[in-house]
PDB file of C-alpha atoms in Angstrom:
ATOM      1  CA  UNK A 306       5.479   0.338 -30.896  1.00  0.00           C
ATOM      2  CA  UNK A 307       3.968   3.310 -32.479  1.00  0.00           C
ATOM      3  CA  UNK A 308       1.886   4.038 -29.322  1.00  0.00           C
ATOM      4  CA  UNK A 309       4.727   3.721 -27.229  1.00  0.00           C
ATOM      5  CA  UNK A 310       6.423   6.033 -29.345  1.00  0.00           C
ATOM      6  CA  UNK A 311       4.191   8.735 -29.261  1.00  0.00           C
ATOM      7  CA  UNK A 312       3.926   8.551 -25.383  1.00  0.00           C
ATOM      8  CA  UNK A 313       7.252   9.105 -25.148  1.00  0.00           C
ATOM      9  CA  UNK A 314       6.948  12.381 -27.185  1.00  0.00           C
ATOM     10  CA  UNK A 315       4.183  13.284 -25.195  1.00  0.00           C
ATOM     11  CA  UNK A 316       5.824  13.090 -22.291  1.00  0.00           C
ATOM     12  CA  UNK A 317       9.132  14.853 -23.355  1.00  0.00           C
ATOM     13  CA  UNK A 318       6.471  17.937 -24.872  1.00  0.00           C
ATOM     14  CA  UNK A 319       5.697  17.870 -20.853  1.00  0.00           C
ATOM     15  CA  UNK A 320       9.425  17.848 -20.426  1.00  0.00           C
ATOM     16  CA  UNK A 321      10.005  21.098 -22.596  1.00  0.00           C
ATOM     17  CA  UNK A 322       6.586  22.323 -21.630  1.00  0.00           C
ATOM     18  CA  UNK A 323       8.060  23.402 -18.326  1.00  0.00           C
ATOM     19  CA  UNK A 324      10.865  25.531 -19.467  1.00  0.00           C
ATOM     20  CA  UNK A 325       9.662  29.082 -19.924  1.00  0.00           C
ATOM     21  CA  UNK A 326      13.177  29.794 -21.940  1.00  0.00           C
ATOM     22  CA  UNK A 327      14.130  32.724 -19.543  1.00  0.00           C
ATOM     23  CA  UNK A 328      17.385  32.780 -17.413  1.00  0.00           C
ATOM     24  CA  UNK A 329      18.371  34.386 -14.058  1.00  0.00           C
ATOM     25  CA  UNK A 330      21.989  35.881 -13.401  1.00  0.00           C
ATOM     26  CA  UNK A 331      22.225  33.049 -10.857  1.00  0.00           C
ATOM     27  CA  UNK A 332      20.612  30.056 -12.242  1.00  0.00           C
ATOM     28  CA  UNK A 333      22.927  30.209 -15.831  1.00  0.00           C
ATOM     29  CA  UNK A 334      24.555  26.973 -14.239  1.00  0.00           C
ATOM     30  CA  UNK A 335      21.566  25.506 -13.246  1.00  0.00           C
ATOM     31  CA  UNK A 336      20.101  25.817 -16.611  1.00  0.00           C
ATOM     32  CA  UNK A 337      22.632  24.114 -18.041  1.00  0.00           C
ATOM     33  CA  UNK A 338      22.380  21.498 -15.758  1.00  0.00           C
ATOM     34  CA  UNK A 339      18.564  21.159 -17.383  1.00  0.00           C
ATOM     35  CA  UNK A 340      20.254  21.153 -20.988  1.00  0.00           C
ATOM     36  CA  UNK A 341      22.187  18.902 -19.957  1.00  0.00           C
ATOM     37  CA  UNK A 342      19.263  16.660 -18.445  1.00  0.00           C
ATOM     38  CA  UNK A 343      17.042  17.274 -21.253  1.00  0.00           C
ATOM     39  CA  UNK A 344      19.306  15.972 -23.224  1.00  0.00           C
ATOM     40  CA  UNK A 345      20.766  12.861 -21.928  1.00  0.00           C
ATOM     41  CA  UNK A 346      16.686  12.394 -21.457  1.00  0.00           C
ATOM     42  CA  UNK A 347      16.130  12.075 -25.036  1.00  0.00           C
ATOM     43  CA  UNK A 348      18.701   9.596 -25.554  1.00  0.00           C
ATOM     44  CA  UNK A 349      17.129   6.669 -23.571  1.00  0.00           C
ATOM     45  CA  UNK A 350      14.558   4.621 -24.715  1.00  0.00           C
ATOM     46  CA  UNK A 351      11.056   4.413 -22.136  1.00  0.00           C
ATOM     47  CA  UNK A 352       8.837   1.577 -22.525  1.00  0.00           C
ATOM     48  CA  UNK A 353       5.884   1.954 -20.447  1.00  0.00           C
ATOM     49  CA  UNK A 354       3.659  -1.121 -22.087  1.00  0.00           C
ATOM     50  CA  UNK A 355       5.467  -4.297 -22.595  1.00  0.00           C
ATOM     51  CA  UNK A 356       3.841  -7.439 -24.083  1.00  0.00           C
ATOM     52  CA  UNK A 357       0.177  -5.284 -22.947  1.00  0.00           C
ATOM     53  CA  UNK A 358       1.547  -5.065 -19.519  1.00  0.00           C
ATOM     54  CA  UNK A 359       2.250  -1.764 -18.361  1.00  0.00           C
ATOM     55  CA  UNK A 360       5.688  -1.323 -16.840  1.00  0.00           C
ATOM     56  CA  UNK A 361       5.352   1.849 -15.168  1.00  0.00           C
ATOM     57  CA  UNK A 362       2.339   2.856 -12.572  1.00  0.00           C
ATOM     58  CA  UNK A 363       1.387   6.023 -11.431  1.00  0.00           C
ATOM     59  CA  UNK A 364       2.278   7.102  -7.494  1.00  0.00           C
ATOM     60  CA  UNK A 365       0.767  10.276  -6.252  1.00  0.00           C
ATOM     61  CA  UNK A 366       1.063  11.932  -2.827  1.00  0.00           C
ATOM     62  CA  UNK A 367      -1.571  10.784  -0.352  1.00  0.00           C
ATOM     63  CA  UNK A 368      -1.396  14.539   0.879  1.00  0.00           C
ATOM     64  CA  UNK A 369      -2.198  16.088  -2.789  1.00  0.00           C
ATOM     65  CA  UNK A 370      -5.367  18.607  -3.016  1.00  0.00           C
ATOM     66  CA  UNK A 371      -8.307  16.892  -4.993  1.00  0.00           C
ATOM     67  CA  UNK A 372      -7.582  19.342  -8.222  1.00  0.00           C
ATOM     68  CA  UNK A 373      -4.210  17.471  -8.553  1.00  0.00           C
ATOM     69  CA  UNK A 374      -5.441  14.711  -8.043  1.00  0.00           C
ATOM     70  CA  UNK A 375      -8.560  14.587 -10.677  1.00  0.00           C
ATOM     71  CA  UNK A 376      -5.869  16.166 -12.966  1.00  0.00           C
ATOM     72  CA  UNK A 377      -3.848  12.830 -12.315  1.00  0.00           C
ATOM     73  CA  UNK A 378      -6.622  10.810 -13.364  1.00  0.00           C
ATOM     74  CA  UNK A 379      -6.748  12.781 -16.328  1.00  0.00           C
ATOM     75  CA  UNK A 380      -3.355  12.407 -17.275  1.00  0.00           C
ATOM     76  CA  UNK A 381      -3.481   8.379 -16.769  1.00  0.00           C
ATOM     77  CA  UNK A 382      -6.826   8.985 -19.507  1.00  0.00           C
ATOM     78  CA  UNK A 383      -4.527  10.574 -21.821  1.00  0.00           C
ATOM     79  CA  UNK A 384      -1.837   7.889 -21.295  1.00  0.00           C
ATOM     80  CA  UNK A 385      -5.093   5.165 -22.058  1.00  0.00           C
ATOM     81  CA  UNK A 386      -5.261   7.081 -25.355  1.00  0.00           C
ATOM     82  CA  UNK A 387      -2.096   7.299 -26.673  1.00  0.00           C
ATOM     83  CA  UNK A 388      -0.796   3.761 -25.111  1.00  0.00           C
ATOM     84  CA  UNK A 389      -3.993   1.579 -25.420  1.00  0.00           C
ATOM     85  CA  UNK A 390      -3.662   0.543 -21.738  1.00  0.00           C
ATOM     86  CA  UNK A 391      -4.488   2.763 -18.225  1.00  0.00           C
ATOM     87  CA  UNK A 392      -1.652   2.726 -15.568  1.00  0.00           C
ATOM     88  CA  UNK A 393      -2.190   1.585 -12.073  1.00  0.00           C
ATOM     89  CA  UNK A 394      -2.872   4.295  -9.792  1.00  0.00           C
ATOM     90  CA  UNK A 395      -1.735   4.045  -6.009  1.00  0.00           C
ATOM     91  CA  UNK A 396      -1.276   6.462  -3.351  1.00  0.00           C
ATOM     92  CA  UNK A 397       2.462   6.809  -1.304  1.00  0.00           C
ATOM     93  CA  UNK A 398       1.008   5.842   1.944  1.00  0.00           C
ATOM     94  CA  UNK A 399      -1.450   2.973   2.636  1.00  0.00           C
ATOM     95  CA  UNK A 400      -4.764   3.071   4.329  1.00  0.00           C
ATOM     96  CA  UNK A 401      -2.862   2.067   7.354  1.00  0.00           C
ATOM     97  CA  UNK A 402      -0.642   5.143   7.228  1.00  0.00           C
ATOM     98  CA  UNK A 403       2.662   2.511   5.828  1.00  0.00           C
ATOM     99  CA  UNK A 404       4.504   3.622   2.634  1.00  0.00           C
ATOM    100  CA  UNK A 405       3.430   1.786  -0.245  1.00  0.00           C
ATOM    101  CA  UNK A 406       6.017  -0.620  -1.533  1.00  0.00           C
ATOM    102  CA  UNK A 407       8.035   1.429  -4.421  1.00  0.00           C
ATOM    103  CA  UNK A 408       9.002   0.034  -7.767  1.00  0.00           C
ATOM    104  CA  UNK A 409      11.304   0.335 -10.500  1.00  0.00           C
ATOM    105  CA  UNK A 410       9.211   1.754 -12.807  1.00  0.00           C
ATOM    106  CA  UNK A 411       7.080   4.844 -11.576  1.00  0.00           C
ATOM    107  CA  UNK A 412       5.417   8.404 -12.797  1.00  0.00           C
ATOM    108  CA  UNK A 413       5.882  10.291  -9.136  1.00  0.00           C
ATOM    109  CA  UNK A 414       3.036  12.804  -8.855  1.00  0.00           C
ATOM    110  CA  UNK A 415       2.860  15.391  -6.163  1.00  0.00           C
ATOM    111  CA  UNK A 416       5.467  15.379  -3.052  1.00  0.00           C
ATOM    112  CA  UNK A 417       5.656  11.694  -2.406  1.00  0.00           C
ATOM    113  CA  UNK A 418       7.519   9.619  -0.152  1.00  0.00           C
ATOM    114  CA  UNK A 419       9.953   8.352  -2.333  1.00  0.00           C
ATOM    115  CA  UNK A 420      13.260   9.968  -2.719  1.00  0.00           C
ATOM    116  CA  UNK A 421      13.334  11.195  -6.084  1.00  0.00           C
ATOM    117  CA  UNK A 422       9.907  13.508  -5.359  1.00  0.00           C
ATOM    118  CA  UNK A 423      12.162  14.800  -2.217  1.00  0.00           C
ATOM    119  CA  UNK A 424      14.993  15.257  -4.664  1.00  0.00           C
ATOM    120  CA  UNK A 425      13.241  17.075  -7.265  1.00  0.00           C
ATOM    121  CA  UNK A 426      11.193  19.050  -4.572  1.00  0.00           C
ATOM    122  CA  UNK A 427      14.537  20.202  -3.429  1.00  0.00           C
ATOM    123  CA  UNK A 428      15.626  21.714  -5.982  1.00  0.00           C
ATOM    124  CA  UNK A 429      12.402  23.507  -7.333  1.00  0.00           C
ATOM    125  CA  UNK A 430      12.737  27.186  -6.804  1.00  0.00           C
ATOM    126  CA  UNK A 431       9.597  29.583  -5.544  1.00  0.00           C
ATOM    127  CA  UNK A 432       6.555  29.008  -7.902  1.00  0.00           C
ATOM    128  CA  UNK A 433       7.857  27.011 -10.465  1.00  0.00           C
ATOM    129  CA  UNK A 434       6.806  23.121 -11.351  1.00  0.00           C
ATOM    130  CA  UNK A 435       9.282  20.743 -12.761  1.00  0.00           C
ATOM    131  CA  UNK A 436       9.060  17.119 -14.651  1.00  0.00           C
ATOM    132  CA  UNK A 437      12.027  15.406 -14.230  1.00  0.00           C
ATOM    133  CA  UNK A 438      13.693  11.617 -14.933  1.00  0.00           C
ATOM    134  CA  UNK A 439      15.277  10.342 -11.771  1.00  0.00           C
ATOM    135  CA  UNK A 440      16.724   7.274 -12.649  1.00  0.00           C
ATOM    136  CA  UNK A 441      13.973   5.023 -14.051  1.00  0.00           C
ATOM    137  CA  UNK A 442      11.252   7.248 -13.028  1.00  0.00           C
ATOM    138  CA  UNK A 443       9.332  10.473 -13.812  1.00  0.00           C
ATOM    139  CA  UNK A 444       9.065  12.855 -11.173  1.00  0.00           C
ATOM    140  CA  UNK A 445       6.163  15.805 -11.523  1.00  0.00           C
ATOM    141  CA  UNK A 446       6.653  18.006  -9.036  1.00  0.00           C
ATOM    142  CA  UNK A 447       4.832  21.723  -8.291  1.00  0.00           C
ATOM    143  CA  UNK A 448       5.795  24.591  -5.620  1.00  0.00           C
ATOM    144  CA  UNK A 449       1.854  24.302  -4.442  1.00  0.00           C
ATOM    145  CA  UNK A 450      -0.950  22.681  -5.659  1.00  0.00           C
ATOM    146  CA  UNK A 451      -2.069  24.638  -8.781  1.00  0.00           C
ATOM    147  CA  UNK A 452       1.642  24.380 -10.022  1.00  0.00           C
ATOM    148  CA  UNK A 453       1.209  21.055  -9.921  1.00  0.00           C
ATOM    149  CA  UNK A 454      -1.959  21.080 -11.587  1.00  0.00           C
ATOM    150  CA  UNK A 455      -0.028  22.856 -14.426  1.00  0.00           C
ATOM    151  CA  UNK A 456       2.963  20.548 -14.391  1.00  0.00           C
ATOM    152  CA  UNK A 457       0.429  17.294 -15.084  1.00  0.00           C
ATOM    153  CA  UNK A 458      -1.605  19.389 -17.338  1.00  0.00           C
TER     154      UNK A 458
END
């Protein structure tokens, strides 16, 4: 429970991690919107290891450069550390070029297929990264490569 616990405050210091605290003229609503987000975020409980299964597994974007991806790798290390257990790692799209079947439980990295990564991609404006939670899952998203890089990092 404790390691659990401390994942989840990891991964909200991600969350906060990517606000810079500064506010366009035009984006005041939108930042609420984050408040707002952030918010309702730390009210619900995350369990990512249940019984020493993991619940959640890592999906990153067959298309990602290899810094973002090593940096992935890294991140499931630091999840190892804090949670006592590695997540599974897949790619979006098969060897065959199909989509890989989507869960309940995921940590998006990168652009991937699934809909919250093209929902969170959507609304990312001109060099900026965000982390989001899209229903049950954890979306890491970066404008290019190195953003995304510092997103995961």
């Amino acid at each position: 429970m404790k390691r659990i616990l401390i994942l989840f405050l990891f991964l909200i210091t991600l969350l906060f991690a990517s606000c810079d605290g500064s506010v366009s003229e035009n984006s005041r609503e939108s930042f609420e919107s984050v408040e707002q987000s952030e918010q309702s975020a730390e009210c619900q409980d995350f369990t990512f290891i249940n019984n020493g299964n993991a619940l959640y597994g890592i999906v990153r974007s067959v298309e990602m450069g290899k810094p973002s991806a090593s940096m992935t790798l890294s991140l499931n290390g630091r999840i190892k550390e804090l949670a006592g257990k590695y997540l599974g790692v897949t790619n979006d799209v098969d060897l065959q070029g199909e989509s890989t079947p989507a869960s309940e439980y995921e940590i998006l990295v990168g652009n991937t297929n699934r809909t919250e990564s093209a929902e969170a991609m959507t609304a990312l404006e001109p060099y900026t990264f965000a982390i989001k939670f899209v229903n049950a899952k954890i979306v890491i998203v970066g404008y290019n490569d190195s953003l995304l890089c510092d997103a995961i990092e």
